[in-house]
Coordinates of C-alpha atoms in Angstrom, one line a residue:
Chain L
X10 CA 171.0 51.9 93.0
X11 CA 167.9 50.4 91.1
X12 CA 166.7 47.3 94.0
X13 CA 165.6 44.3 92.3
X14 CA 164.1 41.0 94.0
X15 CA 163.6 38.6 91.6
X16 CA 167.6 38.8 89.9
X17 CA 169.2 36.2 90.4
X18 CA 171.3 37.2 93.9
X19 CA 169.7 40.8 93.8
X20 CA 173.3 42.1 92.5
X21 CA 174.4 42.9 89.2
X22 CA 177.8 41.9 89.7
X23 CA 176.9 38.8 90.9
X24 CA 174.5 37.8 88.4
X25 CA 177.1 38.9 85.5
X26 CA 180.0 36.7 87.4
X27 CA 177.9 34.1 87.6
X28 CA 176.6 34.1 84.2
X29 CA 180.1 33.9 82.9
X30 CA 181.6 31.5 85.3
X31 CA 178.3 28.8 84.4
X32 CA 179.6 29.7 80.7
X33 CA 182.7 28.4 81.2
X34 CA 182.0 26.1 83.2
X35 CA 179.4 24.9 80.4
X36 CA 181.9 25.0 78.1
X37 CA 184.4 22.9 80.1
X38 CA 181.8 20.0 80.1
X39 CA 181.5 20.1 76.5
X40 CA 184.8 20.0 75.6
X41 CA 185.2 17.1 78.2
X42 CA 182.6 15.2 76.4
X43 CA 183.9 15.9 72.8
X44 CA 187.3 14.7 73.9
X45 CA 185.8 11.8 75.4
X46 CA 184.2 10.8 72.8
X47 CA 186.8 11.3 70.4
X48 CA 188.8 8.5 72.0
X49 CA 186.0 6.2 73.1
X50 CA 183.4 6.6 70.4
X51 CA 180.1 5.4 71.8
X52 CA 178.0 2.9 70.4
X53 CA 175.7 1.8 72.1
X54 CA 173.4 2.0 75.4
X55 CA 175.9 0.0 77.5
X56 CA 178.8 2.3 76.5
X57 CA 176.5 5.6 77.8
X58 CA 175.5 3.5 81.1
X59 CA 179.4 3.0 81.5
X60 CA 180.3 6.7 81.2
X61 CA 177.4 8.0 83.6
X62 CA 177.9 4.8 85.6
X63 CA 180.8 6.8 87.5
X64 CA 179.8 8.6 90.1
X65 CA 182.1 11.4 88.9
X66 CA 180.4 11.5 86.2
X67 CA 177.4 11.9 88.1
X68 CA 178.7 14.5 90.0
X69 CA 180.3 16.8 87.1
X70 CA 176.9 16.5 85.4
X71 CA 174.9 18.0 88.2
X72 CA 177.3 20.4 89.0
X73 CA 176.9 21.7 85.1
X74 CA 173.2 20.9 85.4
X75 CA 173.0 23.5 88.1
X76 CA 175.5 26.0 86.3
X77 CA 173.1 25.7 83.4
X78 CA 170.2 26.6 85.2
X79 CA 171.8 29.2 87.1
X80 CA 172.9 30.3 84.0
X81 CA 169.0 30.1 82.3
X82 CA 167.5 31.9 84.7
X83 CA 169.5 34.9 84.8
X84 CA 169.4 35.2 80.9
X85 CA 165.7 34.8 81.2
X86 CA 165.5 37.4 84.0
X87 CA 167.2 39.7 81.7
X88 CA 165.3 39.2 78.8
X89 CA 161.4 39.6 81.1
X90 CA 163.4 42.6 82.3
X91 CA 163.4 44.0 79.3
X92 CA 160.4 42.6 77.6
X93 CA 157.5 42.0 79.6
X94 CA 156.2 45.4 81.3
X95 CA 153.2 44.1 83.2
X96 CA 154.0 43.2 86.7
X97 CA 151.7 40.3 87.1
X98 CA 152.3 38.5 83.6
X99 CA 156.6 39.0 84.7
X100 CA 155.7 37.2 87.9
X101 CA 154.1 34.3 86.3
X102 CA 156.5 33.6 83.6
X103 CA 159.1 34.1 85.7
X104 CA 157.0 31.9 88.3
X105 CA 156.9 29.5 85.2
X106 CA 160.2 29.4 84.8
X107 CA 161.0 28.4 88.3
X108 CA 159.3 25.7 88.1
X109 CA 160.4 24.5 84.7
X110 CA 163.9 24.8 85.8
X111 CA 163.5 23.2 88.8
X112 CA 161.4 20.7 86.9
X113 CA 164.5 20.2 84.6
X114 CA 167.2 20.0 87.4
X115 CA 164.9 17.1 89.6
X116 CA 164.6 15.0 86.5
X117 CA 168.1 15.4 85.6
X118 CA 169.4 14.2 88.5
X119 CA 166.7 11.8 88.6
X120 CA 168.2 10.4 85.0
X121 CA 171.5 9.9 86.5
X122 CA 170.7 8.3 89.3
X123 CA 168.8 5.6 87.8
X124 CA 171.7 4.6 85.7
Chain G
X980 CA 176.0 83.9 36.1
X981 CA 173.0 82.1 37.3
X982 CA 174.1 79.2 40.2
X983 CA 173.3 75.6 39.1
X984 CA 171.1 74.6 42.1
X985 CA 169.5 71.0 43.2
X986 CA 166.5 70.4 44.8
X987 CA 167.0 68.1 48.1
X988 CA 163.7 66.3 49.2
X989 CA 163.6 65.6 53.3
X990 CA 160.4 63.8 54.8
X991 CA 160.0 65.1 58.0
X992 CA 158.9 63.9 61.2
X993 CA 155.7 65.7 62.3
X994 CA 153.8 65.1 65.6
X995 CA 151.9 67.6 67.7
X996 CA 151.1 64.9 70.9
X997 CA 148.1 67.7 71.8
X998 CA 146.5 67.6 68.6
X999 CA 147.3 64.9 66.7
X1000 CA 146.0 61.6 66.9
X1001 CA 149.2 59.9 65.1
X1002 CA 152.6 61.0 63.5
X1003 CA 153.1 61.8 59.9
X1004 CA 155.9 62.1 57.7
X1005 CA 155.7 65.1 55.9
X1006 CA 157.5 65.8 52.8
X1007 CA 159.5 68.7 52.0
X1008 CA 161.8 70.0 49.4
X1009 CA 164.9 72.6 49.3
X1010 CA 166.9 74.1 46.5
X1011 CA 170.4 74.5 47.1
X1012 CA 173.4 75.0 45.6
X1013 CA 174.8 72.1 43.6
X1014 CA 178.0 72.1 45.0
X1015 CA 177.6 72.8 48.8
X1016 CA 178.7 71.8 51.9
X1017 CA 175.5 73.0 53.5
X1018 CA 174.8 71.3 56.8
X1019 CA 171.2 70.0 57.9
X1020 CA 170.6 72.3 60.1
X1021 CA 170.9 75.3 58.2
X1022 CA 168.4 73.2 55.5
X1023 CA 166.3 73.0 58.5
X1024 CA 166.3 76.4 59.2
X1025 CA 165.3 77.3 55.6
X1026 CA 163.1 74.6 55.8
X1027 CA 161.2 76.6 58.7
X1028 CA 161.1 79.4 57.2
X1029 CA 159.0 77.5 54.1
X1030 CA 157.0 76.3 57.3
X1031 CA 157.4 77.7 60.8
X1032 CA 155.4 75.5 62.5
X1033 CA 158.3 72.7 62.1
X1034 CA 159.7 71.9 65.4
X1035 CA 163.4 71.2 66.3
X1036 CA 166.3 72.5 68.9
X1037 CA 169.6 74.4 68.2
X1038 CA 172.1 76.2 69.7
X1039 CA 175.9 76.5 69.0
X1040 CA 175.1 75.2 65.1
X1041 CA 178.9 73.7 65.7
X1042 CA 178.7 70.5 67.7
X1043 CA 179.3 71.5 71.1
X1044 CA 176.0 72.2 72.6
X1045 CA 173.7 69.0 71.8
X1046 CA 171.1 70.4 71.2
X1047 CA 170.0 68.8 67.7
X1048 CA 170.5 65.4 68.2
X1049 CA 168.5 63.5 66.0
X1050 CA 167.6 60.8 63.7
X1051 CA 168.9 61.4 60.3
X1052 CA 168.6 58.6 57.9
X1053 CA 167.9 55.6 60.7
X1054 CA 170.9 57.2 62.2
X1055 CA 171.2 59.5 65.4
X1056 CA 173.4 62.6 65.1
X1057 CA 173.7 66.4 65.5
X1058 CA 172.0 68.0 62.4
X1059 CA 174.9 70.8 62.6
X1060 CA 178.1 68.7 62.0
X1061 CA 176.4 66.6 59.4
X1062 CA 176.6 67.5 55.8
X1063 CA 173.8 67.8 53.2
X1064 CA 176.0 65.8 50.9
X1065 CA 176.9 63.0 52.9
X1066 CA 173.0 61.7 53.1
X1067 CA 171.2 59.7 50.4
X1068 CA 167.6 61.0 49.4
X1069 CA 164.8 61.5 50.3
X1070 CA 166.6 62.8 53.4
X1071 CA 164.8 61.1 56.2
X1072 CA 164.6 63.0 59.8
X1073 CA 163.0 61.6 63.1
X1074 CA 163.4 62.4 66.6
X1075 CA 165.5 60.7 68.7
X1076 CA 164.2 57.0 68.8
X1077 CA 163.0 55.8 72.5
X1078 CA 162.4 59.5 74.3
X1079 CA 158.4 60.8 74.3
X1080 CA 157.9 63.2 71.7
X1081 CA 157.0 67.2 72.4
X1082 CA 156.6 68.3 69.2
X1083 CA 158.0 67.1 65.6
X1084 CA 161.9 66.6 66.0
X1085 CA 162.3 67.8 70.0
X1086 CA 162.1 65.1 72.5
X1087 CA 161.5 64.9 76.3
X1088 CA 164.9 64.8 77.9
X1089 CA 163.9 64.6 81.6
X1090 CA 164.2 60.8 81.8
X1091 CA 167.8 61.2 80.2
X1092 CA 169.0 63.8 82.8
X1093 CA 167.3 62.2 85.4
X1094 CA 169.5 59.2 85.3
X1095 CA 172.5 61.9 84.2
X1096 CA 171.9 63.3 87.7
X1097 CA 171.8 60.1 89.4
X1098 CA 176.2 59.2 88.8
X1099 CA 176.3 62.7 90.6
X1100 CA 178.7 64.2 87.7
X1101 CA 180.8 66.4 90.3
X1102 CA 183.8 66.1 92.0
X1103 CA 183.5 64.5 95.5
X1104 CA 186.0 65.2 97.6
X1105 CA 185.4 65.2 101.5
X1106 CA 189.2 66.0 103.0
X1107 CA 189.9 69.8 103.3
X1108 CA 190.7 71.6 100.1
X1109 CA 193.7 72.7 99.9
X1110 CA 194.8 76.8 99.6
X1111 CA 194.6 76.9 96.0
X1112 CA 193.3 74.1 94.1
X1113 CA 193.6 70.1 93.9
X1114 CA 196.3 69.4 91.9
X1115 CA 196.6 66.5 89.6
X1116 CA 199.6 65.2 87.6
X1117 CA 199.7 64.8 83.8
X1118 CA 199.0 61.4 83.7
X1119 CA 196.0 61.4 85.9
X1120 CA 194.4 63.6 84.2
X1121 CA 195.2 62.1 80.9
X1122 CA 192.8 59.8 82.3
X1123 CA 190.3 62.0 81.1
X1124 CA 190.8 62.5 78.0
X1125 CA 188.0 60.3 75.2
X1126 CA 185.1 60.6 78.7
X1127 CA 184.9 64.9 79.5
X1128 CA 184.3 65.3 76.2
X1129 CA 180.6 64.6 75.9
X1130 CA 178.2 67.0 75.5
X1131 CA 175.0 65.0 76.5
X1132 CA 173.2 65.3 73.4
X1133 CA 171.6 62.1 73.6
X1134 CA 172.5 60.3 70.5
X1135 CA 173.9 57.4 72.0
X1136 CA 171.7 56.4 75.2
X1137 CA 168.7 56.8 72.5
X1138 CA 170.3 54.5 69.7
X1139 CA 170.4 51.7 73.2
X1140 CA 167.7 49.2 73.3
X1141 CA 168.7 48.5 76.7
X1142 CA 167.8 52.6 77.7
X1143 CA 164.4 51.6 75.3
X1144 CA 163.3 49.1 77.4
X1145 CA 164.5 50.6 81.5
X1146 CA 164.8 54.2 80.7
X1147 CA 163.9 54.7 84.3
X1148 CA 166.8 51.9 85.6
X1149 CA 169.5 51.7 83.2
X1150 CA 172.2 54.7 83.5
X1151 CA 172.4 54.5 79.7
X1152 CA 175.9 55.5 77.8
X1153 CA 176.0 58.9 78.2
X1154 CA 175.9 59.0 82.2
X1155 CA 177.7 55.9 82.5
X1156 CA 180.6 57.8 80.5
X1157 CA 180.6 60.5 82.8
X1158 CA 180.2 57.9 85.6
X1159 CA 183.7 56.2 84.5
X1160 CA 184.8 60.2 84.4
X1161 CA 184.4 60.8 88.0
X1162 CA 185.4 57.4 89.1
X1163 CA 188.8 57.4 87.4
X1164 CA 189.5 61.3 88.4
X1165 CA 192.4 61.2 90.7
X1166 CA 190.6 64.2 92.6
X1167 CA 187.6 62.4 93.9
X1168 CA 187.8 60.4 96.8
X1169 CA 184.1 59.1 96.8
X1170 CA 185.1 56.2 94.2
X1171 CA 183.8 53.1 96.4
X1172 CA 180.5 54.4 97.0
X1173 CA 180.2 55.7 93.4
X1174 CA 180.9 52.0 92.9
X1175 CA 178.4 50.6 95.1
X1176 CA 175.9 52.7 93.6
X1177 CA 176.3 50.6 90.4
X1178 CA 176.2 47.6 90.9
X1179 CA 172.8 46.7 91.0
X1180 CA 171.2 44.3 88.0
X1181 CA 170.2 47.5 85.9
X1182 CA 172.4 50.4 86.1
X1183 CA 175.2 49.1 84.6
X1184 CA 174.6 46.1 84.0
X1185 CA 171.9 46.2 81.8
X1186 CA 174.4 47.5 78.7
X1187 CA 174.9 44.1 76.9
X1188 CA 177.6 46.0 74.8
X1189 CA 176.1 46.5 71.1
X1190 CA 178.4 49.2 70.8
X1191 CA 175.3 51.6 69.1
X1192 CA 176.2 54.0 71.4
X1193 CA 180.0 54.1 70.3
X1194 CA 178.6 54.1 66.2
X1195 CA 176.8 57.2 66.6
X1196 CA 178.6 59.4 69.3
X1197 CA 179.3 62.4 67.0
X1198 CA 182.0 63.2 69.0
X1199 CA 183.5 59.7 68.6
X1200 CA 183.7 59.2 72.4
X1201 CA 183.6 55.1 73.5
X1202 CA 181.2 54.8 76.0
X1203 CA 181.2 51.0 76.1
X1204 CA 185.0 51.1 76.8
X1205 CA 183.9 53.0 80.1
X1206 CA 181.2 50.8 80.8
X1207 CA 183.8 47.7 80.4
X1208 CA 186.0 49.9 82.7
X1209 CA 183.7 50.6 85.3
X1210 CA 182.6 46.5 85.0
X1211 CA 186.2 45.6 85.8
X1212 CA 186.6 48.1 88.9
X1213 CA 183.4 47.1 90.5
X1214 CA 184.9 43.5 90.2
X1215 CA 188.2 44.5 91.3
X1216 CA 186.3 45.8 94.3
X1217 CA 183.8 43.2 94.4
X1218 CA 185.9 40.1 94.9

C-alpha cells in the first residue's frame, strides 16, 4: 500500500469513484443545458438572468461547480504524480492549484449570486 | 549447390554505464539464409560470436523463461519467439524502455520484482490444510486460465508509461496479473486484505488502461482485463 497525502481523499478508489461520478454528473449538466436551450433559445442578457435567476439553478450550478473541481484536482494530482519529480516544485503547483480552484469555485458562486 | 543467402543489418543497442559516457547504436550485419525462419535470438547469438562483448539474456530460446525481453523495432518482445522475417530493416534492438541499463540489451529488473513481490504471488490460506491437498472444482480453477500463464519477462510493465513514471509505486501489469491470479483463486482465503493492499492512489490505480501492456504480451495474456477485474472487486468491496 503506497500512502499518499496530497490525493484527493488519500484512496485510490475513492479518487477514481469520484472522478467518474463528477463525470457524469458534468455531463448531466450539459445535457440539461443543451436541452434547455434547445426549447428556449437564448437571446439575450435578460433571458440568462431568468435561467440563473432560479435558485435551483443556482444550486445545480454549484453542485457541478464543485464536481468540476473535485474532478480538476484529481486529474491534476494524477498528472504532477506522474510528471513533476521534485518534491518542492509538486507542492507549489499543486499549492497553486489549490488556490486557483478555490479561486474559481468563490467567484463562481460569487457570479450566481449576484444575478 | 551453393545456398542463396541475404545479409540482415541490426543496429544494436550498446551501453557499458561504467565506461561509457552515452549510448550508441552500433551497427551490425548477418548473412543468412534467404529463405529462413531464423529467430532473433539465434541472429543474436551469431551476432556475438562476430562480437562477444554484445550484452543480452537467454535461457529456454522458446518463450517460457523471459529472459530476452526486449525492444525489437519500437516494440517489446522475446527475441526467441520472434522471427527474422517478420521485422523490417535495419533491424532495430534496444533494451527494454523505462528499466536502468546494466550493459547493452540486459536491464535492471530489481525494481520490477520488487513490486512482483509486493501482491505476495502465493497462496494464502490460514485454515488447516487438509490431509491431501486443497481441492478446487473445474470451474474455479478455469478462473485461471489467460493470468498463470505469465512468465514475468517484463515486456508489458516496460511498454507502461504509468510504470515509467512510479516504477517504485505502481504494481505495473505484470504483478497486477498475478495479483488478479491470487485474488480470484478459490484456494486463498486472504482475498480482502489482498484487496486493501490495493487500493491506494498508485498501485492500481495508476494504470489509465492504454492497453500497451496487452499489445505486446508475447504470450497474449490481458493484463488490463485483470486490472479492470481487480477495479470492480475492490469496488464491490468498497461500497
Amino acid at each position: 500500500m503506497v500512502s499518499n497525502v496530497t490525493s484527493y481523499s488519500g484512496n485510490g478508489l475513492r479518487d477514481w469513484l469520484a472522478q467518474r461520478l463528477s463525470a457524469v454528473v458534468m455531463v448531466a449538466y450539459v445535457v440539461l443545458l443543451a436541452v434547455y436551450f434547445a426549447m428556449h433559445p437564448v437571446a439575450e442578457q435578460t433571458s440568462w438572468q431568468q435561467l440563473f435567476g432560479h435558485v435551483w439553478m443556482k444550486i445545480i450550478t454549484v453542485i457541478v461547480l464543485l464536481n468540476l473541481v473535485v474532478h480538476a484536482w484529481i486529474g491534476i494530482w494524477t498528472i504532477f504524480t506522474d510528471y513533476i519529480k521534485p518534491m518542492w516544485l509538486r507542492v507549489c503547483l499543486e499549492l497553486a492549484v489549490i488556490l486557483v480552484l478555490a479561486g474559481y469555485l468563490v467567484w463562481g458562486i460569487d457570479i450566481l449570486w449576484s444575478v | 549447390m551453393t545456398e542463396e543467402t541475404q545479409k540482415i543489418h541490426f543496429k544494436i543497442y550498446r551501453y557499458n554505464p561504467e565506461t561509457d559516457k552515452a549510448p550508441v547504436m552500433k551497427d551490425y550485419y548477418l548473412e543468412v539464409p534467404k529463405a529462413t525462419d531464423m529467430m532473433l535470438l539465434s541472429a543474436l547469438i551469431q551476432l556475438k560470436a562476430q562480437d562477444e562483448t554484445i550484452a543480452f539474456r537467454r535461457s529456454c530460446r522458446e518463450g517460457v523463461c523471459g529472459s530476452d525481453g526486449m525492444n525489437i523495432n519500437g516494440r517489446n518482445g522475446l527475441a526467441c519467439i520472434t522471427t527474422l522475417s517478420s521485422l523490417k530493416q535495419p533491424i532495430v534492438i534496444r533494451p527494454l524502455p523505462g528499466f536502468p541499463v546494466v550493459r547493452d540489451l540486459v536491464v535492471d529488473m530489481e525494481q520490477f520484482y520488487r513490486q512482483y513481490e509486493k501482491i505476495k504471488p502465493y497462496l494464502q490460506n490460514d485454515e488447516p490444510a487438509p490431509a491431501k491437498e486443497r481441492l478446487q472444482s473445474p470451474k474455479d480453477r478455469k478462473k485461471l486460465d489467460g493470468l498463470y500463464e505469465c512468465i514475468l519477462c517484463a515486456c508489458c510493465s516496460s511498454s507502461c508509461p504509468s510504470f515509467w513514471w512510479n516504477p517504485d509505486k505502481f504494481i505495473g501489469p505484470a504483478g497486477l496479473l498475478q495479483a488478479y491470479r491470487f485474488i480470484v483463486d478459490s484456494r486463498d482465503n486472504q482475498t480482502t486484505e489482498r484487496l486493501k493492499d490495493l487500493e491506494d492512489p498508485f498501485s492500481v490505480f495508476r494504470c489509465r488502461g492504454i492497453m500497451n501492456c496487452v499489445d505486446v504480451c508475447p504470450k497474449g495474456l490481458n493484463p488490463t482485463k485483470a486490472i479492470g477485474k481487480i477495479r470492480s472487486q475492490l469496488l464491490k468491496e468498497g461500497t
